[in-house]
XYZ file of C-alpha atoms in Angstrom:
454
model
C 19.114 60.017 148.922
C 22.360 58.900 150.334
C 25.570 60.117 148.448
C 27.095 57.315 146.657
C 31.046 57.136 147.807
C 32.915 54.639 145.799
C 35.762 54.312 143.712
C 35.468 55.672 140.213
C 32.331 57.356 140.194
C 33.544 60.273 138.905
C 34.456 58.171 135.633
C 30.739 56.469 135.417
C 28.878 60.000 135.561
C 31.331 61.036 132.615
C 31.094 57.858 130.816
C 27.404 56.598 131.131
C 25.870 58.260 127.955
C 28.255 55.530 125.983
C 26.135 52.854 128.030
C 26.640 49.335 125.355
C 24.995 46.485 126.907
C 27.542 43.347 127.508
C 27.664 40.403 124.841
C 25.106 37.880 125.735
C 22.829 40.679 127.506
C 19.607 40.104 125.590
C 20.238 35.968 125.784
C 20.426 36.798 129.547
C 17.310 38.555 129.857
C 15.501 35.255 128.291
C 17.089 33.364 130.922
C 15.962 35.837 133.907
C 12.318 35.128 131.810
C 12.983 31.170 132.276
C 13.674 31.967 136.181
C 11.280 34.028 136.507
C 8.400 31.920 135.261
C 9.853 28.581 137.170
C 6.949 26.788 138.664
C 7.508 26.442 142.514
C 7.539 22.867 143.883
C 7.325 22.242 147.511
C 10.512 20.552 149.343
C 8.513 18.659 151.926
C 11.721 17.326 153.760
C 11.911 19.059 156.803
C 15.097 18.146 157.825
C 16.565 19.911 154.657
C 15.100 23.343 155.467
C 16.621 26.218 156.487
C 15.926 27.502 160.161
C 13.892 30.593 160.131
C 15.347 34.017 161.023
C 14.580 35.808 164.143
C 11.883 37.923 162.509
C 10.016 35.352 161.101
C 10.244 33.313 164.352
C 8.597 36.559 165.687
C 4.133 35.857 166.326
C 2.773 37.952 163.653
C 0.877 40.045 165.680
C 4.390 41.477 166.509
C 5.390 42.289 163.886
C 4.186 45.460 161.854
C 2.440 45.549 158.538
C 4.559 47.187 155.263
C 4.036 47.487 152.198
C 7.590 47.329 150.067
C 7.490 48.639 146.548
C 10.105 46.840 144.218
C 11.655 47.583 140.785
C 10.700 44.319 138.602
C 10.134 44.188 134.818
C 8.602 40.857 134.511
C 5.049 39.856 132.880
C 2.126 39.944 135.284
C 1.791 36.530 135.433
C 5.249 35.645 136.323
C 5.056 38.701 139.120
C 2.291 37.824 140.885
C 3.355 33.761 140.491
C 7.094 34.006 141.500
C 7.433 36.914 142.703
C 4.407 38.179 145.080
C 2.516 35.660 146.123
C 5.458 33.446 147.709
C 7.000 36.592 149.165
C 3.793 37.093 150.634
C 2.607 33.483 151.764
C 6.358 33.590 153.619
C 5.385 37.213 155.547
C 2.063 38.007 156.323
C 3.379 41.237 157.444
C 4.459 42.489 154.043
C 2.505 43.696 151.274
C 5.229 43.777 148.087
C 4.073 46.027 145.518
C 5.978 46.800 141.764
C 7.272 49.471 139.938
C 6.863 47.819 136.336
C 10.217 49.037 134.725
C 13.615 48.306 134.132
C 16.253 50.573 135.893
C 17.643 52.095 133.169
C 18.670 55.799 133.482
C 15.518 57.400 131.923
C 13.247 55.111 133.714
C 14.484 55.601 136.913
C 14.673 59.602 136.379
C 10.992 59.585 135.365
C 10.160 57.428 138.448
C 11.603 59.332 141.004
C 10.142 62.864 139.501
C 7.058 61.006 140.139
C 8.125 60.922 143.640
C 7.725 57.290 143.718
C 11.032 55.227 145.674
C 10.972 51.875 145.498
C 12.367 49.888 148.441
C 14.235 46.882 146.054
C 15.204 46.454 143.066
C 15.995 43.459 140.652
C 18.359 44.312 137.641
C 20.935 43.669 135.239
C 24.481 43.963 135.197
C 24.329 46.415 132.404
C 21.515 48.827 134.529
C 24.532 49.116 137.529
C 25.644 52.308 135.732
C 22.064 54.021 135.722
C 21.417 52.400 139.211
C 24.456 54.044 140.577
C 24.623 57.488 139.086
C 20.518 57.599 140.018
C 22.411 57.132 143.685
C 19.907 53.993 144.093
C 22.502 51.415 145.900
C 22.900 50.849 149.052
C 25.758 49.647 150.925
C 23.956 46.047 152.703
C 27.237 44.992 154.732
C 25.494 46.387 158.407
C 22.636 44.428 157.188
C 24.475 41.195 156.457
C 26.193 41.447 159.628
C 23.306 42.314 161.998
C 21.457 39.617 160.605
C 24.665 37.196 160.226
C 24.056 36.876 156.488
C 26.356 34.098 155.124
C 27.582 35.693 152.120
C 29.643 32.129 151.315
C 26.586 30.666 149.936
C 27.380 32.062 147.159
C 29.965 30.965 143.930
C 33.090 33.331 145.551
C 33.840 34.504 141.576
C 30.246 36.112 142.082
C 30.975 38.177 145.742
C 34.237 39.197 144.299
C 32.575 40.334 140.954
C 30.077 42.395 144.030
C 32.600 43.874 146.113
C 34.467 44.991 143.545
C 31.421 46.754 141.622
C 30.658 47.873 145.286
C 33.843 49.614 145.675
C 34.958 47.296 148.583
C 31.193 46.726 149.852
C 28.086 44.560 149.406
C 25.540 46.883 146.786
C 23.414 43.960 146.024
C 23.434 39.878 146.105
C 23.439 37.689 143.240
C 20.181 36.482 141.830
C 20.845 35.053 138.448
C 24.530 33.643 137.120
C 26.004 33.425 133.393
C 27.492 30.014 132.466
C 29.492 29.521 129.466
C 30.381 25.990 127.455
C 31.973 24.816 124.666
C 29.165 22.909 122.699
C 29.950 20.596 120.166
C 28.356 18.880 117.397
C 29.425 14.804 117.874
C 27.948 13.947 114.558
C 30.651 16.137 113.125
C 33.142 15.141 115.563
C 31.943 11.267 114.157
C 32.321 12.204 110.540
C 36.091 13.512 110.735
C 36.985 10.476 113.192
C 38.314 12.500 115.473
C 37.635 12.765 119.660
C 35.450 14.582 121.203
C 36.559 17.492 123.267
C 37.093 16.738 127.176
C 36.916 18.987 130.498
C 39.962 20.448 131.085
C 40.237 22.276 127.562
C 42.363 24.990 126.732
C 42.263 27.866 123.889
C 45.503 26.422 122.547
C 43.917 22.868 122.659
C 40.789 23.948 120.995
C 43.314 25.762 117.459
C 44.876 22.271 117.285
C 41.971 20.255 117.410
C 39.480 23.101 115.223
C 41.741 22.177 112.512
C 41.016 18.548 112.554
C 37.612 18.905 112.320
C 37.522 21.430 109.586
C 37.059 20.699 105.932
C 34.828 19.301 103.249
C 32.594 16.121 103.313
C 30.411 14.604 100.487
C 30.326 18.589 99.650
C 29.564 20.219 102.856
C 32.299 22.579 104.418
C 32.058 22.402 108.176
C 33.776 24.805 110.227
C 35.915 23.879 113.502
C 35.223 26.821 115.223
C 33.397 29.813 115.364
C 32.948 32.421 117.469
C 29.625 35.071 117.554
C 30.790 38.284 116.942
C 29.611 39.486 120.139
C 31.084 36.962 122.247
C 34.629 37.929 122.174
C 33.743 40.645 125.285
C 33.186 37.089 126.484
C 36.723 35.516 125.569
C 38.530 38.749 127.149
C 36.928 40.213 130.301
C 39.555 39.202 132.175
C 41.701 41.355 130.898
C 41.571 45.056 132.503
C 41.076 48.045 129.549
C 42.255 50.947 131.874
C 45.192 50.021 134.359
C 44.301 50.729 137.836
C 47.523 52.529 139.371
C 47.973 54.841 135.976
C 44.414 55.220 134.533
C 45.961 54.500 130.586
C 44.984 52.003 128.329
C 46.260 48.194 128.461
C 46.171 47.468 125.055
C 49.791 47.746 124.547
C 50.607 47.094 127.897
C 49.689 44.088 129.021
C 50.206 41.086 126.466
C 47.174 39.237 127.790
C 45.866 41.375 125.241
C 48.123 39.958 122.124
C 47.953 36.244 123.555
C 43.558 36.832 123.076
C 43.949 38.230 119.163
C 46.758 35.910 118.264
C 44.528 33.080 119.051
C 41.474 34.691 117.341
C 43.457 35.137 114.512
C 44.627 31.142 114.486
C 41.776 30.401 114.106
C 40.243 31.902 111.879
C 43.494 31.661 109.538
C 42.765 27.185 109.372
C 42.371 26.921 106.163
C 38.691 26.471 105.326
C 37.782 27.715 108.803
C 36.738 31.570 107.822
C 33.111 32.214 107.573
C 31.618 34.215 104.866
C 32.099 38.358 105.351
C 28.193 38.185 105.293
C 27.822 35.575 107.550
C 30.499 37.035 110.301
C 27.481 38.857 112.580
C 24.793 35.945 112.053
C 23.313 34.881 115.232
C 26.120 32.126 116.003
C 23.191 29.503 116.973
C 21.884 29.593 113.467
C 24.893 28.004 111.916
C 25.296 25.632 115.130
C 21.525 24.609 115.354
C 19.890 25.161 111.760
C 22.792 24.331 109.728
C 24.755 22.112 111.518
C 28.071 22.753 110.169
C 29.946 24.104 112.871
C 31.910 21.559 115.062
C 32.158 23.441 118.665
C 30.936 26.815 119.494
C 32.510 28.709 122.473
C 29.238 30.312 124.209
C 26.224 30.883 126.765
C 24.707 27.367 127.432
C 21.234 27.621 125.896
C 21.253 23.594 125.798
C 17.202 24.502 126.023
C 17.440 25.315 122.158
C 19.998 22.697 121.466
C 17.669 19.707 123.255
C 14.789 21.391 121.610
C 16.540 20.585 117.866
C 16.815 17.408 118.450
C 20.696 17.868 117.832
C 23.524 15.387 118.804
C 25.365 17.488 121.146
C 27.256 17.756 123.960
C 29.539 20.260 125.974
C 32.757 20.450 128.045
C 34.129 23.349 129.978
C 34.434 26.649 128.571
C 38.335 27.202 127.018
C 40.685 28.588 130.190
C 43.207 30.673 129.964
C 46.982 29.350 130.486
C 47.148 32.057 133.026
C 44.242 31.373 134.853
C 43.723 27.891 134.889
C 40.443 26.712 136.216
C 38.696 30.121 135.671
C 36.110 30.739 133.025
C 34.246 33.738 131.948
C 30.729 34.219 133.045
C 29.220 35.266 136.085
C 27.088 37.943 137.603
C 24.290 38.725 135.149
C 21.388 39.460 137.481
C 20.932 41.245 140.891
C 18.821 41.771 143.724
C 19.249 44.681 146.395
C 18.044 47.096 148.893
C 17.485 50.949 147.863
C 19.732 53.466 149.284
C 15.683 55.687 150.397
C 14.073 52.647 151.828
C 12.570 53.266 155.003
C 11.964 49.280 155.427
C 15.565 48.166 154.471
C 15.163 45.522 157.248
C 12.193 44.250 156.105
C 13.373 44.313 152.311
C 16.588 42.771 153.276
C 14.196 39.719 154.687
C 12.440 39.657 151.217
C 15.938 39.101 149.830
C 17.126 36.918 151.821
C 13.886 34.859 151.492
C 14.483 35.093 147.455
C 17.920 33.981 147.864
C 17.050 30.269 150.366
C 17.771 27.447 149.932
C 14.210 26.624 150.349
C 13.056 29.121 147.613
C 16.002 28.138 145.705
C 15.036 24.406 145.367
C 11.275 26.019 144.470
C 12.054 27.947 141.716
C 14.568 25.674 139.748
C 12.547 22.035 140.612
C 12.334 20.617 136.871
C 14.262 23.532 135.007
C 17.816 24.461 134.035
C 19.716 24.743 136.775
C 22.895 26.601 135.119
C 21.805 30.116 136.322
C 21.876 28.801 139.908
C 24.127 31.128 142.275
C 24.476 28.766 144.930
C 27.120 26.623 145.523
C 25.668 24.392 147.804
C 25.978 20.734 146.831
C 23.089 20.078 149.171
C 20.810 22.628 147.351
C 21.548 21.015 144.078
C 20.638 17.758 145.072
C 17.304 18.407 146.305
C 16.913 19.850 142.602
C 15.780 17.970 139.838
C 17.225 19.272 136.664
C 15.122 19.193 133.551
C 15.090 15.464 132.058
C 15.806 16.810 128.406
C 19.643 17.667 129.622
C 19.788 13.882 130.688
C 23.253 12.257 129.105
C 24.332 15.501 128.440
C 27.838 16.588 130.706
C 25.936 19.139 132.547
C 28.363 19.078 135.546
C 30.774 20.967 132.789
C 28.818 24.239 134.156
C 29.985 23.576 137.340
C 33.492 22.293 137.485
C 35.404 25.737 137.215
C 34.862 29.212 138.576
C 34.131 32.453 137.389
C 37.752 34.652 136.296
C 37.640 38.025 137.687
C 35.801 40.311 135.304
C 36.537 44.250 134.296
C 34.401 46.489 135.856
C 31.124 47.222 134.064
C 32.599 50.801 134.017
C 34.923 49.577 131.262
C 32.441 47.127 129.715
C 30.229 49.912 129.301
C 33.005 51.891 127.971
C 34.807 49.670 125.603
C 33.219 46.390 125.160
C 31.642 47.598 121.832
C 35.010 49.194 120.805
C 36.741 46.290 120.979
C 34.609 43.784 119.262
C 33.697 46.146 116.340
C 36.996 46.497 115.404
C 37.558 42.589 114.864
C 36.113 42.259 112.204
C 38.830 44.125 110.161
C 41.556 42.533 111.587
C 40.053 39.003 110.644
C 38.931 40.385 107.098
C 41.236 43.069 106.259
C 44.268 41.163 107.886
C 45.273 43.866 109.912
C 48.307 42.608 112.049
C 48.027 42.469 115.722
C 50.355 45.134 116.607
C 48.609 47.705 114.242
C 45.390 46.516 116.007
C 46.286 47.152 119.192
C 48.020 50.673 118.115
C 44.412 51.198 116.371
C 42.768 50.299 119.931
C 44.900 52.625 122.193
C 44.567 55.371 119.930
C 40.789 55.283 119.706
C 40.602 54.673 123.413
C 43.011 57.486 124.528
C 40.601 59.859 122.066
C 37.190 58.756 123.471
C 38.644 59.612 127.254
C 40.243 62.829 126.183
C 36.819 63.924 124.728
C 34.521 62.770 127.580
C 36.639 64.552 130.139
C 36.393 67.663 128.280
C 32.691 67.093 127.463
């Protein structure tokens, strides 16, 4: 296996046994199940397909038979549907075979003492760890440039989000994206008389107008805003935990981190606005969807669910940031590469790129929701026909900003769970935000101390 030289890898083989999944991880994996079981339509406009590499210009006969092995977790049916058979239909020459796991650190251990390599590999954001310190990735750039890969098909938030979990290079290519919204409930919108939210929407717009729509009617309290518990990983990720040039804590260093509690804490502080105790770790969808008495919900579209209701909703841009304007949180949830031990990395580079088409593209997502799409071709999206159940809904909300630059999943990892577990007592226990951040440094200055001397 090829050494793995990149920036902070020292930290990530200290730090991996405190591996805590990102917020939205497990709704993620139910959209990679969506993707994955997409039924493939055939674009029959020739004129709108991609021209065909050199190798599979290439007669057949000239080109030798492999079999690539791949690292892929999904059911049988969906493998051999999505997965296998097109792979195979596009390249007679290749035989793709699976390693049925996810590449998690003790899979991927138990794999390779099996001395079984696999050749690709989809995953997670939250395997990248395991993949890494299992010295699995593999640096694609030659490949992109001997085959004059156009990385700029891709949403630029997403290669940025790459090269910087790549330390500079290209480790894998995007597969599936995360899109956030604000979703709102119009009925509730209707009831208070107020107007609906519109794109554009900032976290100080959304305090003012959470308080209008907050309060009692014909004895139902509805809420103006809520949050799930897990989704404030979400709100902040782009704000850096460790500073790059000193290696300390930011929590009382940079006052991006006081701008995100103090408007946490506004909201929650409208009068009539604060959930339950119990209620504060419910599955946020619940009280959107089931009960219907919260007024906009900051979140991962699922508009699936919320079409499937029957609910009278809609959705604007996720809240930006005063300081970045435009950006939203999301991004890079799902990844497709080349293994560092391939023997066939040309070959499983051609898979890749051949997952990654437009052609295949405009397959998989023909009749389904289209927010995971990491393409940012206009042309590609046209030639897509979105489900019909998101049909007067603003779907082009998804679409209108771009992705803010993310912490590394070194730091998620690290203190993603740290930070949102600790909420909850400054929102119950009224903890100011200066003793919360104090709290924060403290316990993050500890847990490095005591991993470096592990």
């Amino acid at each position: 296996m090829t050494t793995v030289k990149r920036k902070g890898y020292l930290i990530i083989l200290i730090f991996t046994v405190l591996v805590s999944l990102l917020a939205g991880c497990s709704q993620s994996e139910d959209k990679a199940a969506d993707n994955n079981q997409a039924e493939p339509t055939v674009n029959t406009a020739d004129e709108d397909q991609p021209q065909e590499s050199e190798d599979q210009q290439k007669p057949q006969e000239a080109q030798k038979q492999v079999t690539l092995t791949m690292i892929n977790w999904a059911d049988d049916e969906s493998w051999e549907k999505d997965w296998k058979k097109p792979v195979e239909s596009k390249f007679p020459n290749i035989k793709l075979e699976r390693y049925n796991i996810m590449p998690t650190e003790k899979d991927l251990e138990e794999l390779f003492a099996a001395k079984k390599l696999p050749d690709l590999y989809f995953a997670h954001m939250g395997h990248k760890t395991a993949l890494e310190k299992q010295e699995v990735l593999y640096d694609m750039s030659d490949l992109i440039e001997t085959r004059n890969y156009d990385i700029d098909r891709f949403n630029p938030g997403l290669i940025d989000r790459v090269k910087v979990e790549s330390g500079g290079g290209i480790d894998f290519l995007p597969f599936i994206v995360d899109r956030y919204a604000l979703h709102y409930n119009k009925d509730i919108f209707d009831k208070f008389g107020v107007p609906y939210p519109q794109d554009g929407i900032t976290y100080n717009d959304i305090v003012d107008l959470a308080k209008k729509v907050t309060g009692e009617i014909g004895g139902v309290k509805y809420y103006g805003l809520q949050w799930g518990w897990d989704s404030f990983n979400t709100m902040s990720q782009h704000i850096p935990v460790i500073d790059p040039d000193t290696k300390e804590p930011t929590f009382l260093t940079d006052d991006r981190w006081k701008s995100f509690f103090e408007v946490v804490k506004q909201v929650y502080e409208i009068p009539g606005n604060l959930p339950p105790r119990e209620k504060y770790r419910e599955y946020i969808y619940s009280r959107f969807v089931d009960e219907r008495n919260v007024a906009m919900l900051p979140l991962w579209f699922n508009g699936g669910q919320l079409s499937d209701a029957k609910m009278n909703w809609d959705m604007v841009n996720y809240p930006t940031w005063d300081e970045n304007p435009g950006k939203v949180p999301g991004g890079l949830a799902y990844f497709l590469g080349v293994t560092s031990f391939s023997e066939h990395k040309d070959e499983a580079f051609q898979v890749i790129d051949y997952l990654l088409s437009d052609e295949y593209t405009i397959q998989r997502y023909q009749g389904k929701d289209i927010s995971s799409l990491v393409l940012q071709s206009p042309e590609v999206r046209q030639q897509i026909k979105p489900d019909p159940k998101f049909e007067g809904v603003n779907y082009e909300a998804l679409f209108k900003m771009d992705f803010h630059p993310n912490r590394t999943q070194v730091e998620e990892d690290l203190f993603g769970k740290t930070v949102i577990e600790h909420m909850e007592d400054m929102i119950y226990d009224h903890v100011d935000i200066n003793t919360h951040l104090r709290k924060l440094d403290e316990m993050a200055r500890t847990l490095i101390k005591e991993l470096e001397n592990s």
